[in-house]
mmCIF file of C-alpha atoms in Angstrom:
data_model
loop_
_atom_site.group_PDB
_atom_site.id
_atom_site.type_symbol
_atom_site.label_atom_id
_atom_site.label_comp_id
_atom_site.label_asym_id
_atom_site.label_seq_id
_atom_site.Cartn_x
_atom_site.Cartn_y
_atom_site.Cartn_z
ATOM 1 C CA MET A 28 -15.597 -11.241 -9.170
ATOM 2 C CA SER A 29 -13.555 -12.897 -6.433
ATOM 3 C CA ALA A 30 -12.794 -11.259 -3.131
ATOM 4 C CA SER A 31 -9.074 -10.969 -3.933
ATOM 5 C CA ASN A 32 -9.776 -9.288 -7.272
ATOM 6 C CA SER A 33 -12.214 -6.873 -5.646
ATOM 7 C CA TRP A 34 -9.663 -6.017 -2.955
ATOM 8 C CA GLY A 35 -6.983 -5.571 -5.610
ATOM 9 C CA ASN A 36 -9.218 -3.200 -7.591
ATOM 10 C CA ARG A 37 -9.923 -1.163 -4.464
ATOM 11 C CA LEU A 38 -6.180 -0.951 -3.811
ATOM 12 C CA TYR A 39 -5.558 0.196 -7.368
ATOM 13 C CA ARG A 40 -8.239 2.883 -7.189
ATOM 14 C CA GLY A 41 -6.932 4.088 -3.826
ATOM 15 C CA GLU A 42 -10.155 3.295 -1.952
ATOM 16 C CA VAL A 43 -8.159 1.231 0.559
ATOM 17 C CA SER A 44 -4.484 1.720 1.273
ATOM 18 C CA TYR A 45 -1.688 0.612 3.584
ATOM 19 C CA ASP A 46 1.006 3.077 4.550
ATOM 20 C CA PHE A 47 4.108 1.189 3.367
ATOM 21 C CA ILE A 48 6.216 4.327 3.005
ATOM 22 C CA GLY A 49 5.202 5.843 6.323
ATOM 23 C CA LYS A 50 6.402 2.768 8.217
ATOM 24 C CA GLN A 51 9.799 2.638 6.514
ATOM 25 C CA LYS A 52 11.674 2.610 9.838
ATOM 26 C CA ARG A 53 9.996 -0.678 10.687
ATOM 27 C CA TRP A 54 11.065 -2.236 7.367
ATOM 28 C CA TYR A 55 14.598 -0.864 7.719
ATOM 29 C CA THR A 56 14.816 -2.472 11.149
ATOM 30 C CA VAL A 57 13.666 -5.854 9.823
ATOM 31 C CA SER A 58 16.170 -5.700 6.964
ATOM 32 C CA GLY A 59 18.915 -4.603 9.340
ATOM 33 C CA VAL A 60 18.324 -7.659 11.531
ATOM 34 C CA LEU A 61 18.315 -9.969 8.492
ATOM 35 C CA LEU A 62 21.514 -8.414 7.163
ATOM 36 C CA LEU A 63 23.181 -8.694 10.569
ATOM 37 C CA VAL A 64 22.295 -12.399 10.833
ATOM 38 C CA SER A 65 23.468 -12.995 7.259
ATOM 39 C CA VAL A 66 26.814 -11.283 7.753
ATOM 40 C CA ALA A 67 27.331 -13.141 11.041
ATOM 41 C CA SER A 68 26.581 -16.451 9.292
ATOM 42 C CA LEU A 69 29.089 -15.672 6.549
ATOM 43 C CA LEU A 70 31.780 -14.761 9.078
ATOM 44 C CA ILE A 71 31.153 -17.681 11.436
ATOM 45 C CA PHE A 72 30.227 -20.547 9.117
ATOM 46 C CA GLY A 73 31.372 -19.279 5.726
ATOM 47 C CA LEU A 74 30.310 -20.628 2.352
ATOM 48 C CA LYS A 75 31.029 -24.250 1.509
ATOM 49 C CA PHE A 76 32.249 -24.439 -2.067
ATOM 50 C CA SER A 77 31.799 -27.581 -4.084
ATOM 51 C CA LEU A 78 34.519 -29.516 -5.870
ATOM 52 C CA ASP A 79 33.943 -27.425 -8.967
ATOM 53 C CA PHE A 80 35.486 -24.467 -7.128
ATOM 54 C CA ARG A 81 38.035 -25.992 -4.767
ATOM 55 C CA GLY A 82 39.001 -29.082 -6.792
ATOM 56 C CA GLY A 83 39.179 -32.656 -5.526
ATOM 57 C CA SER A 84 37.971 -36.205 -6.127
ATOM 58 C CA GLN A 85 34.454 -37.584 -6.272
ATOM 59 C CA PHE A 86 33.549 -41.253 -5.802
ATOM 60 C CA ASP A 87 30.128 -42.626 -6.714
ATOM 61 C CA VAL A 88 28.922 -46.094 -5.691
ATOM 62 C CA LYS A 89 25.499 -47.689 -6.083
ATOM 63 C CA SER A 90 24.415 -49.267 -2.798
ATOM 64 C CA GLU A 91 21.157 -49.752 -0.903
ATOM 65 C CA THR A 92 22.769 -50.528 2.451
ATOM 66 C CA LEU A 93 25.900 -48.390 2.704
ATOM 67 C CA SER A 94 25.865 -46.242 5.860
ATOM 68 C CA VAL A 95 26.805 -42.607 5.413
ATOM 69 C CA GLU A 96 28.462 -42.323 8.823
ATOM 70 C CA THR A 97 30.458 -45.527 8.349
ATOM 71 C CA VAL A 98 31.971 -44.598 4.997
ATOM 72 C CA LYS A 99 32.626 -41.033 6.181
ATOM 73 C CA THR A 100 34.567 -42.291 9.202
ATOM 74 C CA HIS A 101 36.704 -44.670 7.154
ATOM 75 C CA VAL A 102 37.431 -42.193 4.343
ATOM 76 C CA ALA A 103 38.356 -39.498 6.915
ATOM 77 C CA GLU A 104 41.362 -41.629 7.865
ATOM 78 C CA ILE A 105 42.731 -41.035 4.357
ATOM 79 C CA SER A 106 41.339 -37.602 3.386
ATOM 80 C CA LYS A 107 40.468 -34.789 5.775
ATOM 81 C CA ASP A 108 36.826 -33.707 6.107
ATOM 82 C CA PRO A 109 35.184 -35.735 3.318
ATOM 83 C CA THR A 110 31.623 -34.973 2.255
ATOM 84 C CA VAL A 111 29.187 -37.875 1.901
ATOM 85 C CA GLN A 112 25.795 -37.441 0.237
ATOM 86 C CA VAL A 113 22.995 -39.747 -0.838
ATOM 87 C CA ALA A 114 21.210 -39.340 -4.164
ATOM 88 C CA ASP A 115 18.410 -41.196 -5.890
ATOM 89 C CA VAL A 116 19.279 -41.731 -9.560
ATOM 90 C CA VAL A 117 16.611 -43.435 -11.671
ATOM 91 C CA GLY A 118 15.238 -45.224 -8.644
ATOM 92 C CA LYS A 119 18.672 -46.435 -7.470
ATOM 93 C CA ARG A 120 20.380 -45.283 -4.285
ATOM 94 C CA HIS A 121 23.805 -43.780 -4.885
ATOM 95 C CA VAL A 122 26.343 -42.735 -2.252
ATOM 96 C CA ILE A 123 28.614 -39.882 -3.343
ATOM 97 C CA VAL A 124 31.889 -39.225 -1.503
ATOM 98 C CA LYS A 125 33.770 -35.967 -2.122
ATOM 99 C CA THR A 126 37.321 -35.401 -0.906
ATOM 100 C CA THR A 127 40.168 -32.953 -1.253
ATOM 101 C CA PRO A 128 42.700 -33.518 -4.079
ATOM 102 C CA LEU A 129 44.311 -36.977 -3.671
ATOM 103 C CA THR A 130 47.368 -38.692 -5.043
ATOM 104 C CA PRO A 131 46.843 -41.829 -7.190
ATOM 105 C CA GLU A 132 47.762 -44.025 -4.219
ATOM 106 C CA GLU A 133 45.238 -42.255 -1.965
ATOM 107 C CA GLN A 134 42.545 -42.581 -4.614
ATOM 108 C CA THR A 135 43.118 -46.340 -4.730
ATOM 109 C CA LYS A 136 42.860 -46.589 -0.942
ATOM 110 C CA VAL A 137 39.605 -44.594 -0.883
ATOM 111 C CA ARG A 138 38.064 -46.803 -3.604
ATOM 112 C CA ASP A 139 39.035 -49.917 -1.674
ATOM 113 C CA VAL A 140 37.513 -48.585 1.555
ATOM 114 C CA ILE A 141 34.265 -47.608 -0.149
ATOM 115 C CA ALA A 142 34.048 -50.948 -1.948
ATOM 116 C CA LYS A 143 34.550 -52.836 1.322
ATOM 117 C CA ASP A 144 31.888 -50.823 3.182
ATOM 118 C CA ALA A 145 29.421 -51.086 0.305
ATOM 119 C CA GLY A 146 29.981 -54.809 -0.186
ATOM 120 C CA VAL A 147 31.236 -54.330 -3.750
ATOM 121 C CA LYS A 148 33.633 -57.064 -4.897
ATOM 122 C CA ASP A 149 35.412 -55.022 -7.572
ATOM 123 C CA SER A 150 36.543 -51.495 -6.677
ATOM 124 C CA ASN A 151 36.488 -50.604 -10.374
ATOM 125 C CA GLU A 152 32.681 -50.500 -10.125
ATOM 126 C CA ILE A 153 33.086 -47.253 -8.196
ATOM 127 C CA THR A 154 32.968 -44.240 -10.494
ATOM 128 C CA THR A 155 35.769 -41.733 -9.887
ATOM 129 C CA ASN A 156 35.821 -38.148 -11.112
ATOM 130 C CA LEU A 157 38.713 -35.742 -10.707
ATOM 131 C CA VAL A 158 37.933 -32.032 -10.722
ATOM 132 C CA SER A 159 40.568 -29.345 -11.099
ATOM 133 C CA GLY A 160 40.325 -26.284 -8.899
ATOM 134 C CA SER A 161 41.429 -24.046 -11.764
ATOM 135 C CA TRP A 162 38.117 -24.651 -13.541
ATOM 136 C CA GLY A 163 36.170 -23.531 -10.474
ATOM 137 C CA HIS A 164 38.400 -20.465 -10.157
ATOM 138 C CA GLU A 165 37.619 -19.571 -13.755
ATOM 139 C CA ILE A 166 33.876 -19.965 -13.103
ATOM 140 C CA THR A 167 34.123 -17.676 -10.068
ATOM 141 C CA GLN A 168 36.009 -15.048 -12.028
ATOM 142 C CA LYS A 169 33.485 -15.099 -14.872
ATOM 143 C CA ALA A 170 30.594 -14.876 -12.404
ATOM 144 C CA ILE A 171 32.103 -11.821 -10.716
ATOM 145 C CA GLU A 172 32.711 -10.174 -14.077
ATOM 146 C CA GLY A 173 29.127 -10.879 -15.123
ATOM 147 C CA LEU A 174 27.824 -9.469 -11.837
ATOM 148 C CA VAL A 175 29.803 -6.231 -12.219
ATOM 149 C CA ILE A 176 28.679 -5.770 -15.838
ATOM 150 C CA PHE A 177 25.091 -6.481 -14.826
ATOM 151 C CA VAL A 178 25.119 -3.882 -12.021
ATOM 152 C CA VAL A 179 26.699 -1.240 -14.275
ATOM 153 C CA LEU A 180 24.103 -1.821 -16.999
ATOM 154 C CA VAL A 181 21.317 -1.631 -14.425
ATOM 155 C CA LEU A 182 22.647 1.694 -13.134
ATOM 156 C CA ILE A 183 22.850 3.128 -16.651
ATOM 157 C CA TYR A 184 19.385 1.891 -17.611
ATOM 158 C CA LEU A 185 17.632 3.223 -14.517
ATOM 159 C CA ALA A 186 19.539 6.512 -14.593
ATOM 160 C CA VAL A 187 18.700 7.146 -18.271
ATOM 161 C CA PHE A 188 15.091 5.990 -18.411
ATOM 162 C CA TYR A 189 14.144 6.983 -14.845
ATOM 163 C CA GLU A 190 16.558 8.947 -12.616
ATOM 164 C CA TRP A 191 19.742 8.341 -10.674
ATOM 165 C CA LYS A 192 17.934 8.108 -7.321
ATOM 166 C CA MET A 193 15.875 5.216 -8.653
ATOM 167 C CA ALA A 194 19.076 3.595 -9.912
ATOM 168 C CA LEU A 195 20.728 3.952 -6.501
ATOM 169 C CA SER A 196 17.670 2.568 -4.688
ATOM 170 C CA GLY A 197 17.442 -0.385 -7.070
ATOM 171 C CA VAL A 198 21.125 -1.318 -6.698
ATOM 172 C CA ILE A 199 20.912 -1.092 -2.897
ATOM 173 C CA ALA A 200 17.926 -3.443 -3.017
ATOM 174 C CA LEU A 201 19.942 -5.861 -5.197
ATOM 175 C CA ALA A 202 22.858 -5.843 -2.745
ATOM 176 C CA HIS A 203 20.348 -6.400 0.071
ATOM 177 C CA ASP A 204 18.983 -9.495 -1.715
ATOM 178 C CA LEU A 205 22.438 -10.932 -2.448
ATOM 179 C CA VAL A 206 23.747 -10.598 1.111
ATOM 180 C CA ILE A 207 20.648 -12.154 2.690
ATOM 181 C CA THR A 208 20.598 -15.046 0.196
ATOM 182 C CA ALA A 209 24.305 -15.759 0.725
ATOM 183 C CA GLY A 210 23.848 -15.568 4.489
ATOM 184 C CA ILE A 211 21.023 -18.096 4.434
ATOM 185 C CA TYR A 212 23.198 -20.379 2.296
ATOM 186 C CA ALA A 213 25.958 -20.174 4.889
ATOM 187 C CA LEU A 214 23.497 -20.733 7.739
ATOM 188 C CA VAL A 215 21.902 -23.798 6.141
ATOM 189 C CA GLY A 216 25.260 -25.232 5.062
ATOM 190 C CA PHE A 217 24.481 -26.021 1.425
ATOM 191 C CA GLU A 218 27.387 -26.189 -0.986
ATOM 192 C CA VAL A 219 27.945 -23.392 -3.451
ATOM 193 C CA SER A 220 28.089 -24.963 -6.894
ATOM 194 C CA PRO A 221 27.928 -23.537 -10.433
ATOM 195 C CA ALA A 222 24.161 -24.064 -10.226
ATOM 196 C CA THR A 223 24.118 -21.788 -7.181
ATOM 197 C CA VAL A 224 25.903 -19.068 -9.142
ATOM 198 C CA ILE A 225 23.291 -19.397 -11.883
ATOM 199 C CA GLY A 226 20.576 -19.066 -9.238
ATOM 200 C CA PHE A 227 22.194 -15.918 -7.830
ATOM 201 C CA LEU A 228 22.345 -14.280 -11.253
ATOM 202 C CA THR A 229 18.731 -15.291 -11.910
ATOM 203 C CA ILE A 230 17.405 -13.724 -8.720
ATOM 204 C CA LEU A 231 19.201 -10.491 -9.553
ATOM 205 C CA GLY A 232 17.199 -10.225 -12.740
ATOM 206 C CA TYR A 233 13.973 -11.192 -10.991
ATOM 207 C CA SER A 234 14.459 -8.710 -8.162
ATOM 208 C CA LEU A 235 15.255 -5.956 -10.631
ATOM 209 C CA TYR A 236 12.154 -6.778 -12.668
ATOM 210 C CA ASP A 237 9.874 -6.454 -9.646
ATOM 211 C CA THR A 238 11.557 -3.199 -8.598
ATOM 212 C CA VAL A 239 11.251 -1.669 -12.066
ATOM 213 C CA VAL A 240 7.523 -2.500 -12.156
ATOM 214 C CA VAL A 241 6.986 -0.536 -8.937
ATOM 215 C CA PHE A 242 9.254 2.307 -10.060
ATOM 216 C CA ASP A 243 7.376 2.628 -13.340
ATOM 217 C CA LYS A 244 4.126 3.129 -11.441
ATOM 218 C CA VAL A 245 5.842 5.602 -9.112
ATOM 219 C CA ARG A 246 6.987 7.635 -12.104
ATOM 220 C CA GLU A 247 3.458 7.596 -13.525
ATOM 221 C CA ASN A 248 1.899 8.746 -10.249
ATOM 222 C CA THR A 249 4.489 11.464 -9.579
ATOM 223 C CA LYS A 250 4.262 13.012 -13.024
ATOM 224 C CA GLY A 251 2.956 16.569 -12.681
ATOM 225 C CA LEU A 252 3.271 16.796 -8.904
ATOM 226 C CA GLY A 253 2.678 20.325 -7.650
ATOM 227 C CA SER A 254 0.149 21.181 -10.349
ATOM 228 C CA SER A 255 -3.497 21.916 -9.695
ATOM 229 C CA LYS A 256 -4.482 18.439 -10.828
ATOM 230 C CA THR A 257 -3.130 16.644 -7.774
ATOM 231 C CA ASP A 258 -2.927 17.257 -4.038
ATOM 232 C CA LEU A 259 -0.467 14.430 -3.194
ATOM 233 C CA SER A 260 3.071 14.660 -1.926
ATOM 234 C CA TYR A 261 5.821 12.482 -3.402
ATOM 235 C CA THR A 262 5.621 10.044 -0.495
ATOM 236 C CA GLN A 263 1.850 9.703 -0.856
ATOM 237 C CA ALA A 264 2.088 9.182 -4.625
ATOM 238 C CA ALA A 265 4.822 6.560 -4.158
ATOM 239 C CA ASN A 266 2.783 4.789 -1.489
ATOM 240 C CA LEU A 267 -0.191 4.720 -3.867
ATOM 241 C CA ALA A 268 2.046 3.114 -6.508
ATOM 242 C CA VAL A 269 3.117 0.375 -4.097
ATOM 243 C CA ASN A 270 -0.506 -0.368 -3.219
ATOM 244 C CA GLN A 271 -1.477 -0.424 -6.899
ATOM 245 C CA THR A 272 1.258 -2.950 -7.792
ATOM 246 C CA LEU A 273 0.991 -5.005 -4.590
ATOM 247 C CA ILE A 274 -1.377 -7.675 -5.921
ATOM 248 C CA ARG A 275 0.618 -8.041 -9.128
ATOM 249 C CA SER A 276 3.881 -8.492 -7.209
ATOM 250 C CA LEU A 277 2.389 -11.039 -4.812
ATOM 251 C CA ASN A 278 0.719 -13.049 -7.561
ATOM 252 C CA THR A 279 3.857 -13.090 -9.709
ATOM 253 C CA SER A 280 6.034 -14.156 -6.781
ATOM 254 C CA LEU A 281 3.620 -16.851 -5.638
ATOM 255 C CA ILE A 282 3.389 -18.356 -9.116
ATOM 256 C CA ALA A 283 7.201 -18.395 -9.332
ATOM 257 C CA LEU A 284 7.711 -19.800 -5.825
ATOM 258 C CA ILE A 285 5.441 -22.826 -6.227
ATOM 259 C CA PRO A 286 7.528 -24.623 -8.910
ATOM 260 C CA VAL A 287 10.768 -23.553 -7.219
ATOM 261 C CA ALA A 288 9.569 -25.042 -3.926
ATOM 262 C CA ALA A 289 8.711 -28.245 -5.814
ATOM 263 C CA LEU A 290 12.273 -28.335 -7.217
ATOM 264 C CA LEU A 291 13.718 -27.873 -3.735
ATOM 265 C CA PHE A 292 11.515 -30.648 -2.360
ATOM 266 C CA ALA A 293 12.467 -32.993 -5.181
ATOM 267 C CA GLY A 294 16.160 -32.167 -4.895
ATOM 268 C CA THR A 295 16.331 -32.511 -1.113
ATOM 269 C CA LEU A 296 13.867 -35.210 -0.065
ATOM 270 C CA VAL A 297 13.448 -37.275 -3.203
ATOM 271 C CA GLY A 298 16.669 -37.074 -5.149
ATOM 272 C CA GLY A 299 19.132 -36.164 -2.436
ATOM 273 C CA ALA A 300 21.581 -33.296 -2.642
ATOM 274 C CA GLY A 301 22.476 -32.205 -6.114
ATOM 275 C CA VAL A 302 22.089 -29.572 -8.785
ATOM 276 C CA LEU A 303 18.339 -29.215 -8.184
ATOM 277 C CA GLN A 304 18.884 -28.498 -4.513
ATOM 278 C CA ASP A 305 21.606 -25.928 -5.154
ATOM 279 C CA LEU A 306 19.590 -24.092 -7.791
ATOM 280 C CA ALA A 307 16.224 -24.270 -6.031
ATOM 281 C CA LEU A 308 17.375 -22.904 -2.668
ATOM 282 C CA ALA A 309 19.017 -19.875 -4.269
ATOM 283 C CA LEU A 310 15.911 -19.191 -6.345
ATOM 284 C CA LEU A 311 13.493 -19.725 -3.457
ATOM 285 C CA VAL A 312 15.268 -17.369 -1.071
ATOM 286 C CA GLY A 313 16.136 -14.852 -3.774
ATOM 287 C CA ILE A 314 12.597 -14.531 -5.173
ATOM 288 C CA ALA A 315 11.079 -14.116 -1.712
ATOM 289 C CA VAL A 316 13.684 -11.565 -0.593
ATOM 290 C CA GLY A 317 13.523 -9.763 -3.949
ATOM 291 C CA THR A 318 9.763 -9.301 -3.657
ATOM 292 C CA TYR A 319 10.192 -8.002 -0.120
ATOM 293 C CA SER A 320 12.937 -5.550 -1.079
ATOM 294 C CA SER A 321 11.067 -4.070 -4.050
ATOM 295 C CA ILE A 322 8.095 -3.173 -1.828
ATOM 296 C CA PHE A 323 9.590 -2.503 1.591
ATOM 297 C CA ILE A 324 13.131 -1.301 0.799
ATOM 298 C CA ALA A 325 13.583 0.116 -2.708
ATOM 299 C CA THR A 326 10.480 2.322 -2.838
ATOM 300 C CA PRO A 327 10.696 3.712 0.738
ATOM 301 C CA LEU A 328 14.381 4.435 0.145
ATOM 302 C CA LEU A 329 13.509 6.254 -3.086
ATOM 303 C CA ALA A 330 10.864 8.319 -1.275
ATOM 304 C CA ASP A 331 13.367 9.252 1.444
ATOM 305 C CA LEU A 332 15.879 10.406 -1.169
ATOM 306 C CA LYS A 333 13.285 12.437 -3.079
ATOM 307 C CA GLU A 334 11.862 14.113 0.026
ATOM 308 C CA ARG A 335 15.303 15.654 0.640
ATOM 309 C CA GLU A 336 14.843 17.855 -2.439
ATOM 310 C CA PRO A 337 13.705 21.437 -1.658
ATOM 311 C CA GLU A 338 10.857 21.221 -4.187
ATOM 312 C CA MET A 339 9.527 18.023 -2.662
ATOM 313 C CA ARG A 340 9.770 19.439 0.869
ATOM 314 C CA ALA A 341 7.815 22.513 -0.185
ATOM 315 C CA LEU A 342 5.238 20.334 -1.926
ATOM 316 C CA LYS A 343 4.886 18.220 1.215
ATOM 317 C CA ARG A 344 4.186 21.303 3.358
ATOM 318 C CA LYS A 345 1.737 22.648 0.788
ATOM 319 C CA THR A 346 -0.037 19.304 0.537
ATOM 320 C CA ALA A 347 -0.266 18.940 4.311
ATOM 321 C CA GLY A 348 -1.811 22.416 4.618
ATOM 322 C CA ALA A 349 -4.328 21.797 1.836
ATOM 323 C CA GLN A 350 -5.378 18.457 3.302
ATOM 324 C CA ALA A 351 -5.762 20.017 6.772
ATOM 325 C CA LYS A 352 -8.016 22.760 5.352
ATOM 326 C CA ALA A 353 -10.077 20.183 3.469
ATOM 327 C CA ALA A 354 -10.523 18.153 6.648
ATOM 328 C CA ALA A 355 -11.596 21.291 8.547
ATOM 329 C CA ARG A 356 -14.144 22.202 5.878
ATOM 330 C CA ALA A 357 -15.525 18.677 5.926
ATOM 331 C CA GLU A 358 -15.898 18.884 9.717
ATOM 332 C CA ARG A 359 -17.773 22.197 9.541
ATOM 333 C CA THR A 360 -20.221 20.915 6.920
ATOM 334 C CA VAL A 361 -21.361 17.911 8.990
ATOM 335 C CA PRO A 362 -25.151 18.240 9.631
ATOM 336 C CA VAL A 363 -26.304 18.864 13.209
ATOM 337 C CA GLN A 364 -28.153 15.542 13.316
ATOM 338 C CA GLU A 365 -24.886 13.683 12.618
ATOM 339 C CA ARG A 366 -22.946 15.309 15.466
ATOM 340 C CA VAL A 367 -22.367 13.086 18.431
ATOM 341 C CA PRO A 368 -23.092 14.030 22.073
ATOM 342 C CA GLY A 369 -20.247 15.968 23.593
ATOM 343 C CA SER A 370 -19.744 18.150 20.492
ATOM 344 C CA TYR A 371 -19.512 21.919 20.668
ATOM 345 C CA LEU A 372 -21.913 24.518 19.338
ATOM 346 C CA GLY A 373 -20.867 28.058 18.718
ATOM 347 C CA GLY A 374 -17.164 27.255 18.514
ATOM 348 C CA ASP A 375 -14.682 26.762 15.723
ATOM 349 C CA ALA A 376 -13.924 23.611 13.663
ATOM 350 C CA ASP A 377 -11.941 22.098 16.514
ATOM 351 C CA GLY A 378 -14.767 22.581 19.033
ATOM 352 C CA GLU A 379 -13.091 25.349 21.000
ATOM 353 C CA ASP A 380 -14.802 28.317 22.690
ATOM 354 C CA GLY A 381 -18.182 26.673 22.399
ATOM 355 C CA GLU A 382 -20.766 25.117 24.648
ATOM 356 C CA GLU A 383 -20.450 21.375 25.246
ATOM 357 C CA LEU A 384 -23.738 19.518 24.874
ATOM 358 C CA ASP A 385 -24.482 16.079 26.263
ATOM 359 C CA GLU A 386 -27.591 15.777 24.104
ATOM 360 C CA ILE A 387 -28.559 17.303 20.776
ATOM 361 C CA PRO A 388 -31.571 19.638 21.326
ATOM 362 C CA GLU A 389 -34.545 19.401 19.038
ATOM 363 C CA THR A 390 -35.357 22.668 17.263
ATOM 364 C CA THR A 391 -38.968 23.842 16.853
ATOM 365 C CA PRO A 392 -40.457 26.832 15.011
ATOM 366 C CA ARG A 393 -40.808 28.676 18.337
ATOM 367 C CA ASP A 394 -37.092 28.389 18.950
ATOM 368 C CA LEU A 395 -36.209 30.034 15.653
ATOM 369 C CA PRO A 396 -35.291 33.746 15.792
ATOM 370 C CA ARG A 397 -38.017 36.020 14.478
ATOM 371 C CA GLY A 398 -37.296 38.070 11.407
ATOM 372 C CA PRO A 399 -38.880 39.111 8.174
ATOM 373 C CA ARG A 400 -39.045 35.518 6.991
ATOM 374 C CA ASN A 401 -40.186 34.093 10.315
ATOM 375 C CA GLN A 402 -43.173 36.348 11.064
ATOM 376 C CA PRO A 403 -46.464 34.571 11.852
ATOM 377 C CA VAL A 404 -48.782 34.334 8.891
ATOM 378 C CA ARG A 405 -51.598 36.820 9.124
ATOM 379 C CA GLY A 406 -55.184 35.951 8.350
ATOM 380 C CA ASP A 407 -57.147 37.394 5.504
ATOM 381 C CA ARG A 408 -58.709 40.119 7.662
ATOM 382 C CA GLY A 409 -55.377 41.238 9.015
ATOM 383 C CA ARG A 410 -53.783 41.222 5.586
ATOM 384 C CA ASN A 411 -56.585 43.405 4.045
ATOM 385 C CA ARG A 412 -56.763 45.837 6.991
ATOM 386 C CA PRO A 413 -55.334 49.272 6.124
ATOM 387 C CA SER A 414 -52.064 50.094 7.764
ATOM 388 C CA GLY A 415 -52.374 52.086 10.976
ATOM 389 C CA LYS A 416 -56.195 51.911 11.214
ATOM 390 C CA ARG A 417 -58.149 50.082 13.852
ATOM 391 C CA ARG A 418 -61.752 49.073 13.765
#
């Protein structure tokens, strides 16, 4: 058995544990900083929408020598703020120029400029695509509708099969993942394309899946709390569930992140900007943030909500008292030989009202108090001598 499997088994059995729930303030602080940076990025830089959303013209020319800065400078004289990207299509270098909506005369001028810079004799060799902004608006509207329906169905599912506090925690974790992913998109400056929307919807499902796995184990561990069979509070049972599902969550996320990272590498470094890049970045950030939120946000938030219930507060006090008594009994039953110098004899479990010893004394038969069971053994003559008679 490998070391990771052995460690995972020990986590599942509760032999080793990390207090995820007890350090929830630390995780809330980390998420608060990430959310603050994400919101600031969205307000300062904003999201850059592709032509599919804002409409415009796209020009594609095959050239091995065309300079991106040169063509961008020349096209900017005709159209404001053009976008120039390089892509590798079937081993051929393509330069893609995207502009705002142009009139037919402006389109002709842009084709002529690109053809001149690329050294193309015929401007008709440049592929031109016109995209209407109404199509992108329709995509955005459908995506928002799908997102709302998805969130409502998630709330109903979790509320029916689990409880409403789990549903609320799961939806908050989903919103957490969306805001951070969108903020990173704004910070990096990638364009939001239909592929990006698909990636966003995909990470919602993935994040929910990971959260439901943890919640299912929480429900299993918290079943029958307060009975004589368990001495755990809700927070302790939830923390045990996180530890038990930790290895599964990490392995699942790692296996998913490896191919997504390969897609991002291929889309960015090999093939240039394109659909692969848009989809891969959303998936990469979303899967990583979704795994984090299911462990460090959703479950601690659920435990905080549950501990506000009177029954759970009473159970927590009862559990704390029982565990304190068990620890005191364990301390009192430690053998004398195992006590360390500086311990107390004759005092209580906390070492109070006793005598402090720097060294543990060795006991001998002479030091034992005399009593009926500690009398010296008489010889045969003494044992057979009649009581009260002397020779």
